[in-house]
PDB file of C-alpha atoms in Angstrom:
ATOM      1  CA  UNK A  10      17.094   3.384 -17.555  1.00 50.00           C
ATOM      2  CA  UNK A  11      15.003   0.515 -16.486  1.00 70.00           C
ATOM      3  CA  UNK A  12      15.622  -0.308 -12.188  1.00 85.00           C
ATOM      4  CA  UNK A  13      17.473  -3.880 -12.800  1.00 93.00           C
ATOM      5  CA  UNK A  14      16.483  -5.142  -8.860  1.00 96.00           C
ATOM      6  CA  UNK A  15      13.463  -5.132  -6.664  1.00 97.00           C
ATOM      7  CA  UNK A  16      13.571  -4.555  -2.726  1.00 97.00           C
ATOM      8  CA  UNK A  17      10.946  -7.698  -1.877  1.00 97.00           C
ATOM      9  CA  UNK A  18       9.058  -6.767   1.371  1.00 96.00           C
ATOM     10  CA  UNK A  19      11.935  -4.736   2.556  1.00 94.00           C
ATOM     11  CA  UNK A  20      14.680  -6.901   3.147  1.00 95.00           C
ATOM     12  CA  UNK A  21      15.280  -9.530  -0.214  1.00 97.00           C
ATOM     13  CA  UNK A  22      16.904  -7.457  -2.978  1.00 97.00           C
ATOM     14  CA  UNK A  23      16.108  -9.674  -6.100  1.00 97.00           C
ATOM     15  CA  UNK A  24      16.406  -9.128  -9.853  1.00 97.00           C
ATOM     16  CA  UNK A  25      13.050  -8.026 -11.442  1.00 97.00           C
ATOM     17  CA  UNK A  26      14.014 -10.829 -14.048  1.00 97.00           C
ATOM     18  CA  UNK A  27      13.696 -14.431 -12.332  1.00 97.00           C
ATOM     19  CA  UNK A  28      12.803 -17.848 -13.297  1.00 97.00           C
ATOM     20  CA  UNK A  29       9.162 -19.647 -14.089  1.00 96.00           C
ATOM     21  CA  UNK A  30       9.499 -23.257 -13.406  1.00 96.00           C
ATOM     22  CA  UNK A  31       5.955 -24.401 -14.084  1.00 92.00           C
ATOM     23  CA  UNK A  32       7.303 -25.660 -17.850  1.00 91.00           C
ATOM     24  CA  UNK A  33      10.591 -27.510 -15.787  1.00 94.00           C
ATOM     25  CA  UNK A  34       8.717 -30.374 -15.019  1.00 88.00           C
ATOM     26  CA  UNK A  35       6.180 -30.531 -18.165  1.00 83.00           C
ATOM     27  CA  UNK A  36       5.495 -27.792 -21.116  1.00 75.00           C
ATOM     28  CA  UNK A  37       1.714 -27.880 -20.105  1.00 73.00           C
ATOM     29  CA  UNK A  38      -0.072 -29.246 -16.888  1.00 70.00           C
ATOM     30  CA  UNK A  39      -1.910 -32.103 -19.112  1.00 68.00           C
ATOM     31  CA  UNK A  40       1.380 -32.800 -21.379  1.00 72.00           C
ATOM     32  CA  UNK A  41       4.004 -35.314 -21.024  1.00 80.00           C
ATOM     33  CA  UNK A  42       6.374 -34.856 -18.386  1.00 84.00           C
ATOM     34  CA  UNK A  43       9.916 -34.034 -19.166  1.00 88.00           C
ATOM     35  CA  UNK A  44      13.749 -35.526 -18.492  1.00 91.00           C
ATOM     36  CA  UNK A  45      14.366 -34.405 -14.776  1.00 93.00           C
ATOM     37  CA  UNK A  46      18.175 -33.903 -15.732  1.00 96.00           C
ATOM     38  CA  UNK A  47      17.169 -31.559 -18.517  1.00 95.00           C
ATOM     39  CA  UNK A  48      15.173 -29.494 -15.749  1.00 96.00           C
ATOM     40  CA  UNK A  49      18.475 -29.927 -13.203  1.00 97.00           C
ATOM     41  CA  UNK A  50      20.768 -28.360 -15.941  1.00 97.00           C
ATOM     42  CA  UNK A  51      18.371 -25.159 -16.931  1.00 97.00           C
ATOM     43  CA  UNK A  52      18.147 -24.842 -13.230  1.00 98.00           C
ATOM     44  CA  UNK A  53      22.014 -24.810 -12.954  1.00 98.00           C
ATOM     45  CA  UNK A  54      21.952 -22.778 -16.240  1.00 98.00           C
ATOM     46  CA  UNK A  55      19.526 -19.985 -14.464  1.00 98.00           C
ATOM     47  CA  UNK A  56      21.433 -19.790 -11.436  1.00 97.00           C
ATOM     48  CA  UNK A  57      24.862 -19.288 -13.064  1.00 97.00           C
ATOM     49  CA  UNK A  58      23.502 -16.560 -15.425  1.00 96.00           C
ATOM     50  CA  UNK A  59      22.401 -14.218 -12.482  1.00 96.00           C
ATOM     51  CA  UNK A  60      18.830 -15.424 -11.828  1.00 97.00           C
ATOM     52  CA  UNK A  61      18.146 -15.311  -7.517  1.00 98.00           C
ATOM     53  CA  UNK A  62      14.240 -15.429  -8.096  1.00 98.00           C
ATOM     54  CA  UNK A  63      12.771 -18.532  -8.411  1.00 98.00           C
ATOM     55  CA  UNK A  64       8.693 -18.933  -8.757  1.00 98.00           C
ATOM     56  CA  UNK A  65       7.362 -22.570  -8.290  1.00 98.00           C
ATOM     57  CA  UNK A  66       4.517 -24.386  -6.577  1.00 96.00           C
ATOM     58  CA  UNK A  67       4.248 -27.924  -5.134  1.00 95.00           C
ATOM     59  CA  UNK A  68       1.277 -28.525  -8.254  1.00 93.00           C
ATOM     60  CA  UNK A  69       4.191 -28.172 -10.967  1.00 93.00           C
ATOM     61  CA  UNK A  70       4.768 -31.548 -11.953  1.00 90.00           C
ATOM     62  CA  UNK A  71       2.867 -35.204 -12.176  1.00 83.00           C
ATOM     63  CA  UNK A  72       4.272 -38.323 -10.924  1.00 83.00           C
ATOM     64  CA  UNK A  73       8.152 -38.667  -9.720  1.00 87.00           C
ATOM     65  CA  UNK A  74       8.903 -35.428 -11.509  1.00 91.00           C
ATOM     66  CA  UNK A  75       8.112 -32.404  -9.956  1.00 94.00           C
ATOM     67  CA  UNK A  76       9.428 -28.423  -9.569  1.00 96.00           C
ATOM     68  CA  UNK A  77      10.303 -28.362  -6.238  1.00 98.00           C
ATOM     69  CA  UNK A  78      12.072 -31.690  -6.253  1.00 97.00           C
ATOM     70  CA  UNK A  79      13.929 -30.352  -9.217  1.00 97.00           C
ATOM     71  CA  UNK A  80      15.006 -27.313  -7.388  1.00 98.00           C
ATOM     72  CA  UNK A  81      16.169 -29.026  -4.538  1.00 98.00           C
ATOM     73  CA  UNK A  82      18.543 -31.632  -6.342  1.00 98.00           C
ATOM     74  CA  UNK A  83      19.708 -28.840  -8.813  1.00 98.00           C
ATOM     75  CA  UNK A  84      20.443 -26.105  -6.223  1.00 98.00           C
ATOM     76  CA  UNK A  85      21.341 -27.192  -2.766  1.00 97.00           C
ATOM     77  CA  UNK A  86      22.687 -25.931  -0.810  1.00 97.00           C
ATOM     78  CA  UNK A  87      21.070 -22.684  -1.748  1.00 98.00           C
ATOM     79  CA  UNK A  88      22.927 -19.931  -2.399  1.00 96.00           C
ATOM     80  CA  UNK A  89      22.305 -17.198   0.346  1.00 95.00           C
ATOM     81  CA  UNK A  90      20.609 -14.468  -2.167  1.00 96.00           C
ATOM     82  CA  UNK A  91      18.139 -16.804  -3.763  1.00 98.00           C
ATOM     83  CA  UNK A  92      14.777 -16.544  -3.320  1.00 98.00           C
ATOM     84  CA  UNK A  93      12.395 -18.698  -4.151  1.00 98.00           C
ATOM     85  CA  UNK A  94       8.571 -18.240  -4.368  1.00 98.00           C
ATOM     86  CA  UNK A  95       5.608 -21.103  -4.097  1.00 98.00           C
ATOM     87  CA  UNK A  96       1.901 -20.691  -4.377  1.00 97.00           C
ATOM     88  CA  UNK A  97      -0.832 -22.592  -2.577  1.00 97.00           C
ATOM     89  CA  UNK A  98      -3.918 -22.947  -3.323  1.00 95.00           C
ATOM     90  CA  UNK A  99      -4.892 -24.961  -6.428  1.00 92.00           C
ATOM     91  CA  UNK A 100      -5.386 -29.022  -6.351  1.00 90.00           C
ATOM     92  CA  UNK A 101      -4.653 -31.022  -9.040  1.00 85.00           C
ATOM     93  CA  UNK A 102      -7.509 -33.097 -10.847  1.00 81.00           C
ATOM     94  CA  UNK A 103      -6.895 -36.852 -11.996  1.00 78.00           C
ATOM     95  CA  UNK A 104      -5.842 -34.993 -15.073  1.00 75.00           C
ATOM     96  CA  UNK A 105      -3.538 -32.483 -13.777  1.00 73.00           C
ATOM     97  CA  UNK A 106      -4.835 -29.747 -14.457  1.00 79.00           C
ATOM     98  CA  UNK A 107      -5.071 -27.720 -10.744  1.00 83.00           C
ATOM     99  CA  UNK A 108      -8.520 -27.323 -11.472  1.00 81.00           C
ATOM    100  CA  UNK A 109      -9.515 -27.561  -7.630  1.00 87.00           C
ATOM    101  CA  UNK A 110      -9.005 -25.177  -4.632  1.00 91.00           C
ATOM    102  CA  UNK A 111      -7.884 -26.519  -1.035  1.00 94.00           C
ATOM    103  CA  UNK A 112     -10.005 -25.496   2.047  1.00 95.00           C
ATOM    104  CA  UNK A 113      -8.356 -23.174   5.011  1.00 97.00           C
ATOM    105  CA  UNK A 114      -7.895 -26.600   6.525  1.00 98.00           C
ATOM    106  CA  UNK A 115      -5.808 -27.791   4.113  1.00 97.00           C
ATOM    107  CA  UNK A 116      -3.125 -24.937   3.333  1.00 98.00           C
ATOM    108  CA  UNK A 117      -0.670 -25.851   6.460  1.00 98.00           C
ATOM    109  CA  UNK A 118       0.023 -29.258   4.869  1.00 98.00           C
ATOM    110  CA  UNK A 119       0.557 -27.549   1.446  1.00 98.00           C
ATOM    111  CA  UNK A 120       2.661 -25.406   2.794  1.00 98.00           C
ATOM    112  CA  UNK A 121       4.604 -28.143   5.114  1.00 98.00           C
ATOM    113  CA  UNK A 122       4.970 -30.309   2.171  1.00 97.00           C
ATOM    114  CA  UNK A 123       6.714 -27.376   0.101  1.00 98.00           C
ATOM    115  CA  UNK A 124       8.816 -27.091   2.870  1.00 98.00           C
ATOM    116  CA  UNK A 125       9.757 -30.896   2.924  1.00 98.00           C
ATOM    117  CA  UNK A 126      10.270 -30.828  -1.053  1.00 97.00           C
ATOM    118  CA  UNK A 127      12.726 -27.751  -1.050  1.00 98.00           C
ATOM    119  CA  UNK A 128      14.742 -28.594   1.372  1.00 98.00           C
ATOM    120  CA  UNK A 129      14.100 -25.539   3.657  1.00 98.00           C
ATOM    121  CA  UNK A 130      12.860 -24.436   6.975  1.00 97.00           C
ATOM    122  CA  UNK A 131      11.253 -21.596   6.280  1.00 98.00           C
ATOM    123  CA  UNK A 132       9.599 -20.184   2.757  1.00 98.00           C
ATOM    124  CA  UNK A 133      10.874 -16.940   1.391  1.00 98.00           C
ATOM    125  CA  UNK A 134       7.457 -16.250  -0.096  1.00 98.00           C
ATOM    126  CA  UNK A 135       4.005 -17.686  -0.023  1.00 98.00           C
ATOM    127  CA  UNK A 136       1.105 -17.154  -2.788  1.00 98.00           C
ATOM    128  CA  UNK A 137      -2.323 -17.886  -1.817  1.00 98.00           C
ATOM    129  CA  UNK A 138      -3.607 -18.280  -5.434  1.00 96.00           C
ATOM    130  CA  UNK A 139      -7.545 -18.373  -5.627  1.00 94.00           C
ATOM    131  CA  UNK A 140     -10.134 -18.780  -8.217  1.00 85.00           C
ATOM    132  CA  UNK A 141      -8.955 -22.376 -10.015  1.00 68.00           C
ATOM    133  CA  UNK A 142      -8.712 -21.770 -13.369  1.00 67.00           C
ATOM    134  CA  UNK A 143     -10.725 -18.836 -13.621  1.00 71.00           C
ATOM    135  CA  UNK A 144     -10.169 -15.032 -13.334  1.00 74.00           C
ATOM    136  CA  UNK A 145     -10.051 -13.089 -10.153  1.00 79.00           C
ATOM    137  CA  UNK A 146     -12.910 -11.905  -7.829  1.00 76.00           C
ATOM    138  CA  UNK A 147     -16.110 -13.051  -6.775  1.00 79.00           C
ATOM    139  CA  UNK A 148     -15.277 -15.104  -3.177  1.00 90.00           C
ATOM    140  CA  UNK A 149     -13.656 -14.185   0.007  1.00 95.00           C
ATOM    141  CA  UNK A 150     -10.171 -15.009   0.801  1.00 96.00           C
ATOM    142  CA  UNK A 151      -9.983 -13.841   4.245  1.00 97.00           C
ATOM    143  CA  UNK A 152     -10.225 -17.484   6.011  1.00 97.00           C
ATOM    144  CA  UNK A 153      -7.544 -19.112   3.754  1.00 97.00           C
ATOM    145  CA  UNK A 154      -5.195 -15.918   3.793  1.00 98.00           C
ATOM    146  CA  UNK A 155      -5.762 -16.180   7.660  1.00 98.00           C
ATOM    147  CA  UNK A 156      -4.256 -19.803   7.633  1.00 98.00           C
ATOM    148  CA  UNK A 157      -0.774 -18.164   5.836  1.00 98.00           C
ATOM    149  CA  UNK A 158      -0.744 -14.801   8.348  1.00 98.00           C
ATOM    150  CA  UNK A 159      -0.575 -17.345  11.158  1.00 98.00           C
ATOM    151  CA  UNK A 160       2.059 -19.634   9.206  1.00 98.00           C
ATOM    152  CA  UNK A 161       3.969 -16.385   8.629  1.00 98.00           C
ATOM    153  CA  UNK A 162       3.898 -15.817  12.400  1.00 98.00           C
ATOM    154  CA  UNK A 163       4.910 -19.031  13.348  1.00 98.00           C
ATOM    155  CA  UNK A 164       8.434 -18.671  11.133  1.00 98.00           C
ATOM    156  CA  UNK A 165       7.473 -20.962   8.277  1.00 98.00           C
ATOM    157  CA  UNK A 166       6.965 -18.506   5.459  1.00 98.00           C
ATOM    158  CA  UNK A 167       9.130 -15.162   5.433  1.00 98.00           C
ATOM    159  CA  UNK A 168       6.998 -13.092   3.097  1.00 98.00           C
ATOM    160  CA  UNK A 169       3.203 -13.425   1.760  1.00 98.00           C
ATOM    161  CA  UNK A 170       1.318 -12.985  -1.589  1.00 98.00           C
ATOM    162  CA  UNK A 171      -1.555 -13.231  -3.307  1.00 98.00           C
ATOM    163  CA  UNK A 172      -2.244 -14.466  -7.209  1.00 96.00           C
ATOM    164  CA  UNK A 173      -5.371 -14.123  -9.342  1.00 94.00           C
ATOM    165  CA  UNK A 174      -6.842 -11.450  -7.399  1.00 95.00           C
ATOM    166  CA  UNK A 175      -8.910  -8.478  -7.635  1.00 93.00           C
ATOM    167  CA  UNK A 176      -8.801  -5.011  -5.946  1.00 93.00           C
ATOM    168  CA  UNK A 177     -11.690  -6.291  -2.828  1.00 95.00           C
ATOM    169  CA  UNK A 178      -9.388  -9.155  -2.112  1.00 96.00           C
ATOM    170  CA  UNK A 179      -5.963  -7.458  -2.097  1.00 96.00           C
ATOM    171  CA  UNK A 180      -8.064  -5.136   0.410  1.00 97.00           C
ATOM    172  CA  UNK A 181      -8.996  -8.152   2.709  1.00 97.00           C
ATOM    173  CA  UNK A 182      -5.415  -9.801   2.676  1.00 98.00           C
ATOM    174  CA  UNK A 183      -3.450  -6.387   3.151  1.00 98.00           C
ATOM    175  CA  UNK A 184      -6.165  -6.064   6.219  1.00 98.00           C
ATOM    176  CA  UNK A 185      -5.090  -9.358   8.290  1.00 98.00           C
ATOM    177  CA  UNK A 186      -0.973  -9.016   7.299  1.00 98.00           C
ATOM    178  CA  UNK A 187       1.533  -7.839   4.795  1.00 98.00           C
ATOM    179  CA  UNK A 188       1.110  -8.365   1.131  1.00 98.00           C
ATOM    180  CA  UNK A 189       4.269  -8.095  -0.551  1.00 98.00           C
ATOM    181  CA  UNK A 190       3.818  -9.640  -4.135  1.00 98.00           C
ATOM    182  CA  UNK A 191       0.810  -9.285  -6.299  1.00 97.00           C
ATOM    183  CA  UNK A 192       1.167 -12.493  -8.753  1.00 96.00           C
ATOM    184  CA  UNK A 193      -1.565 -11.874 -11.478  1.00 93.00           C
ATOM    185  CA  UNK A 194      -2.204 -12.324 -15.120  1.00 86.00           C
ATOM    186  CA  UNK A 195      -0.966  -9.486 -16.758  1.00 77.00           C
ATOM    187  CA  UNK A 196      -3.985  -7.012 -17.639  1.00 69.00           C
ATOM    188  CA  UNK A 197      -4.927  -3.443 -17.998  1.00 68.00           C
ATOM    189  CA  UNK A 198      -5.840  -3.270 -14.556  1.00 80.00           C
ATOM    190  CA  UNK A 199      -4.061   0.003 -14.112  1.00 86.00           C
ATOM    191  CA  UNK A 200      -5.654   0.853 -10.734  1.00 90.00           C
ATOM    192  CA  UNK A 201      -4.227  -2.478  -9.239  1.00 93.00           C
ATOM    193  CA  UNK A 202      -0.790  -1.792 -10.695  1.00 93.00           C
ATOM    194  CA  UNK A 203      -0.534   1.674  -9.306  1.00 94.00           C
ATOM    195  CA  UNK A 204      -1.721   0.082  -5.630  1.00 95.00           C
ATOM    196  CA  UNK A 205       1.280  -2.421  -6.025  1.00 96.00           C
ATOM    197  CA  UNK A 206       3.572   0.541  -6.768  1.00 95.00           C
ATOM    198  CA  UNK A 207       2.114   2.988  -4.195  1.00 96.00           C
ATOM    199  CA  UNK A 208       2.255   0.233  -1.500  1.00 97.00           C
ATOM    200  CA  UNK A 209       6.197  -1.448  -2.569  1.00 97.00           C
ATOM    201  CA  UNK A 210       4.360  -4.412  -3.780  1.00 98.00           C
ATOM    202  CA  UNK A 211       6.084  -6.422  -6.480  1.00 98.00           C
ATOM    203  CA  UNK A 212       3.353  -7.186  -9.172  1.00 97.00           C
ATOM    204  CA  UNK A 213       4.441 -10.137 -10.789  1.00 96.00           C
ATOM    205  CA  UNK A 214       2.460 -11.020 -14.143  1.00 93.00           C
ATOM    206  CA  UNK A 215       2.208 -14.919 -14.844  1.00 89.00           C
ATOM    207  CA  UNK A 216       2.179 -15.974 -18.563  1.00 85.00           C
ATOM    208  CA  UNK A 217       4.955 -12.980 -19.490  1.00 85.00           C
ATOM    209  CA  UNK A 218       5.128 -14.802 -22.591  1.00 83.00           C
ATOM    210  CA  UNK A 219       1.252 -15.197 -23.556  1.00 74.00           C
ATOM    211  CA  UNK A 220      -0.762 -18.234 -22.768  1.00 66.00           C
ATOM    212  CA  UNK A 221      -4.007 -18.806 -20.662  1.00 60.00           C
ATOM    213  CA  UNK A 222      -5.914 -17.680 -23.480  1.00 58.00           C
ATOM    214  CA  UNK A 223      -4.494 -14.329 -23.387  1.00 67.00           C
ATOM    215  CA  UNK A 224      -1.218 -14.663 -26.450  1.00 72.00           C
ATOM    216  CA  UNK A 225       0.790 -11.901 -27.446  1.00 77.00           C
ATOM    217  CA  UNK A 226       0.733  -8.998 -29.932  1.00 82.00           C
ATOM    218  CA  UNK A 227       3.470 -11.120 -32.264  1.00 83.00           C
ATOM    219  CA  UNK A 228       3.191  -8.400 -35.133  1.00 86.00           C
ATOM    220  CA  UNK A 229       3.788  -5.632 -32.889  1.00 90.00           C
ATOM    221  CA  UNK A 230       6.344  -7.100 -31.208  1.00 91.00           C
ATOM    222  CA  UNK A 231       7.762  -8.543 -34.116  1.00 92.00           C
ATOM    223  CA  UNK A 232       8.252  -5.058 -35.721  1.00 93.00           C
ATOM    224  CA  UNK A 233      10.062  -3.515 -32.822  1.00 94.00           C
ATOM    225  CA  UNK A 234      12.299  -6.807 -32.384  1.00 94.00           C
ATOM    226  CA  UNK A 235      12.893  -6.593 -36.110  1.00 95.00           C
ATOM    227  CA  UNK A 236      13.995  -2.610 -35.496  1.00 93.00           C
ATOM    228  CA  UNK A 237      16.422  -3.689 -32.137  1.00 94.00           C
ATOM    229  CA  UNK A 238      18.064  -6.834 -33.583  1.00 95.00           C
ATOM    230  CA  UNK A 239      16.399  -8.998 -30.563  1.00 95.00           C
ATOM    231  CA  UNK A 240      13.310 -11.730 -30.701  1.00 94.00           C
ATOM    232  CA  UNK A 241       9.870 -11.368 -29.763  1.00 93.00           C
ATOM    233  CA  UNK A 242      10.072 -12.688 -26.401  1.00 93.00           C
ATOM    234  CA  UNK A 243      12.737 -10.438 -25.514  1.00 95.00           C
ATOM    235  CA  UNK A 244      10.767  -7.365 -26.298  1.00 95.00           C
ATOM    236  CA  UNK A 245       7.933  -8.492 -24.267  1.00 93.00           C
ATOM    237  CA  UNK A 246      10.094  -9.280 -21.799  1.00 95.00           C
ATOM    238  CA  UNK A 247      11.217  -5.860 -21.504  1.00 95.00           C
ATOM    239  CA  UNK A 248       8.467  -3.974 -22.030  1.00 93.00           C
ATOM    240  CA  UNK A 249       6.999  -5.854 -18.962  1.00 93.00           C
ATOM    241  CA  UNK A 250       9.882  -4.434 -16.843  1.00 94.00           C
ATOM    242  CA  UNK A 251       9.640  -0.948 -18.547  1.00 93.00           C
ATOM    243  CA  UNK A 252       5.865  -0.463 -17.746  1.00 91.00           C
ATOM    244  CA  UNK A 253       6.240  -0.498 -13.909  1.00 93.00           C
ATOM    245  CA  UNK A 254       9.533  -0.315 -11.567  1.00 94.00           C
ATOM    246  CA  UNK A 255       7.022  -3.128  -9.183  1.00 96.00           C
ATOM    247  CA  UNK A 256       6.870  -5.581 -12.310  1.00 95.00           C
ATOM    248  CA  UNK A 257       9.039  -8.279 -12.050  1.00 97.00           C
ATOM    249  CA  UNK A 258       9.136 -11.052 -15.252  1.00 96.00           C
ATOM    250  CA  UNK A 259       9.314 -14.507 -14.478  1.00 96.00           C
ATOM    251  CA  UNK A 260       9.429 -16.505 -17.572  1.00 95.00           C
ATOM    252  CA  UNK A 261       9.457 -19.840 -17.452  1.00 94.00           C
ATOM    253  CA  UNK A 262      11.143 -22.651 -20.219  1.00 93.00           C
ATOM    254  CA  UNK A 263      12.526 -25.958 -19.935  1.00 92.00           C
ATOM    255  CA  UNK A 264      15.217 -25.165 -22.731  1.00 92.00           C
ATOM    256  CA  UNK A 265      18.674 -24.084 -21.780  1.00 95.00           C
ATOM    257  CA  UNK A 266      18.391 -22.203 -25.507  1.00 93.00           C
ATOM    258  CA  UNK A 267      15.238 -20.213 -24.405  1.00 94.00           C
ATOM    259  CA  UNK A 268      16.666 -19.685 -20.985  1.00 96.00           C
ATOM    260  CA  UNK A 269      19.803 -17.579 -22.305  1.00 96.00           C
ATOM    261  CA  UNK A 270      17.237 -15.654 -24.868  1.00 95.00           C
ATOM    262  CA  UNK A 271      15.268 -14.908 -22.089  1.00 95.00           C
ATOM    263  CA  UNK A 272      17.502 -13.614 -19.729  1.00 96.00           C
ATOM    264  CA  UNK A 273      19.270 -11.612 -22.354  1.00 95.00           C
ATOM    265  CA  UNK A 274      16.062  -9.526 -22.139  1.00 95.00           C
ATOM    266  CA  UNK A 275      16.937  -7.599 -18.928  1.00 93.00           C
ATOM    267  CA  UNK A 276      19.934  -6.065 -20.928  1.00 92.00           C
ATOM    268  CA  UNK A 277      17.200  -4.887 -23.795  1.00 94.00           C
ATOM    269  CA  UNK A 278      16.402  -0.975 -23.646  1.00 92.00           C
ATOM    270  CA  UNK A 279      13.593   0.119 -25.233  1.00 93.00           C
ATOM    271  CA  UNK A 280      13.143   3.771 -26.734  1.00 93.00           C
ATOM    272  CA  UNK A 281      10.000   5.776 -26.372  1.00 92.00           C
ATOM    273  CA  UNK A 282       9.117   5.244 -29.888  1.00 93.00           C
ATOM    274  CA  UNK A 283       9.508   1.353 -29.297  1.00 92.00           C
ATOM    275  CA  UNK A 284       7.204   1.740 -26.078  1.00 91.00           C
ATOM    276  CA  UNK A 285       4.752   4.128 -27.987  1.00 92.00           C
ATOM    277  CA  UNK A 286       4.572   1.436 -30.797  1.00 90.00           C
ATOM    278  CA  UNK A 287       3.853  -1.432 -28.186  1.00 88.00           C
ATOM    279  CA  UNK A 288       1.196  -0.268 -26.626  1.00 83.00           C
ATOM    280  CA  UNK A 289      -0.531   1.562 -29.846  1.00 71.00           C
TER     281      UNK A 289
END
């Protein structure tokens, strides 16, 4: 039987199925921007139906409508089990897309204006996500993860992560404080995995439900959906939290509709024929 919760860095029990709210604000970073009451009520929605893990970032949104504001209006005063999770890291172009990446100098005031946009005093968890738009590796994160550790010391951030990165920089960041989420595209990157699971790091995979150039297996997954009565996205959705007890899923949708489908996916038990069939 699939483990429905995840002990976060020791002390924030959470369930391994949370919220994305990248798509609250916009469906993509370069599309129109959406209703703010239609985020507020899938929000609500989320909340009611069990979610207490909430991903966002201060670069989800454009203009007056944003995540975080979202977040606040929908769910304060926060309800003592949720936590919620930001990244830092990426900047926003004039089209944005957060195709740039902020200096060490520039992460406190990310991270103070997360603060002011949530509502809170102190962050439950902190990304540093590196590499813009690309994939991981190939710089040094050890200055900018620096600038969190000391954030986390000071009491504004609780817990620290890293997104979009490879085995080398996990090393450096685990080597100036605790790392206790791994947010990264969803790969085959089995030796990274088992680290996360050897280590109690949640690895949280961004795009659960395809995207960034990386989409889904929809026959597959349509033939084992077909076979369990459920949808597509459901069976991803669970096959995510069947491959590793560290995975948590975090899909995201700005549809109360999708919401309730997606959710409905932590209740879905896969056999080991459906698991053998998924992965081929």
């Amino acid at each position: 039987m699939t483990i429905k919760t995840f002990r976060l860095g020791g002390d924030l029990t959470i369930d391994r199925l949370g919220f994305g709210a990248m798509r609250l604000a916009m469906g993509t970073f370069d599309g129109p921007t959406r209703a703010p009451e239609n985020g507020v009520a899938v929000l609500r929605r989320a909340v009611e139906l069990g979610v207490n893990h909430i991903d966002t970032a201060g670069f989800y949104g454009r203009g007056t409508v944003r995540a975080n504001e979202l977040i606040r209006t929908a769910l304060t005063p926060y309800r003592d089990d949720l936590v919620i999770a930001t990244k830092v890291g990426p900047l926003p172009g004039p089209d944005g897309v957060p195709s740039g990446q902020a200096t060490a100098d520039q992460l406190r005031g990310l991270v103070e204006a997360d603060l002011r946009a949530l509502g809170l005093d102190r962050l439950d968890l902190v990304y540093l996500r590196v590499g813009g738009m690309t994939g991981p590796g190939g710089e040094s994160i050890t200055e900018r993860f620096a600038v969190l550790a000391a954030l986390r010391e000071e009491g504004l951030i609780r817990h620290l992560g890293v997104s979009n990165v490879d085995a080398v920089q996990l090393a450096e960041a685990r080597a100036i404080a605790p790392v206790t989420a791994v947010q990264n595209q969803h790969t085959d990157d089995v030796g990274l995995l088992t680290e996360c699971e050897e280590a109690g790091i949640a690895y949280v995979p961004y795009f659960p439900l395809g995207g960034g150039g990386n989409p889904l297996d929809t026959e597959r997954l349509a033939k084992v959906a077909a076979r369990l009565g459920a949808t597509a996205a459901q069976v991803q959705l669970a096959s995510l939290l069947a491959s590793s007890p560290s995975v948590l899923a975090i899909p995201g949708t700005g549809s109360l509709d999708h919401l309730e489908e997606n959710l409905a996916a932590g209740d879905l038990v896969l056999g080991d024929d459906d698991l053998a069939a998924l992965r081929g």
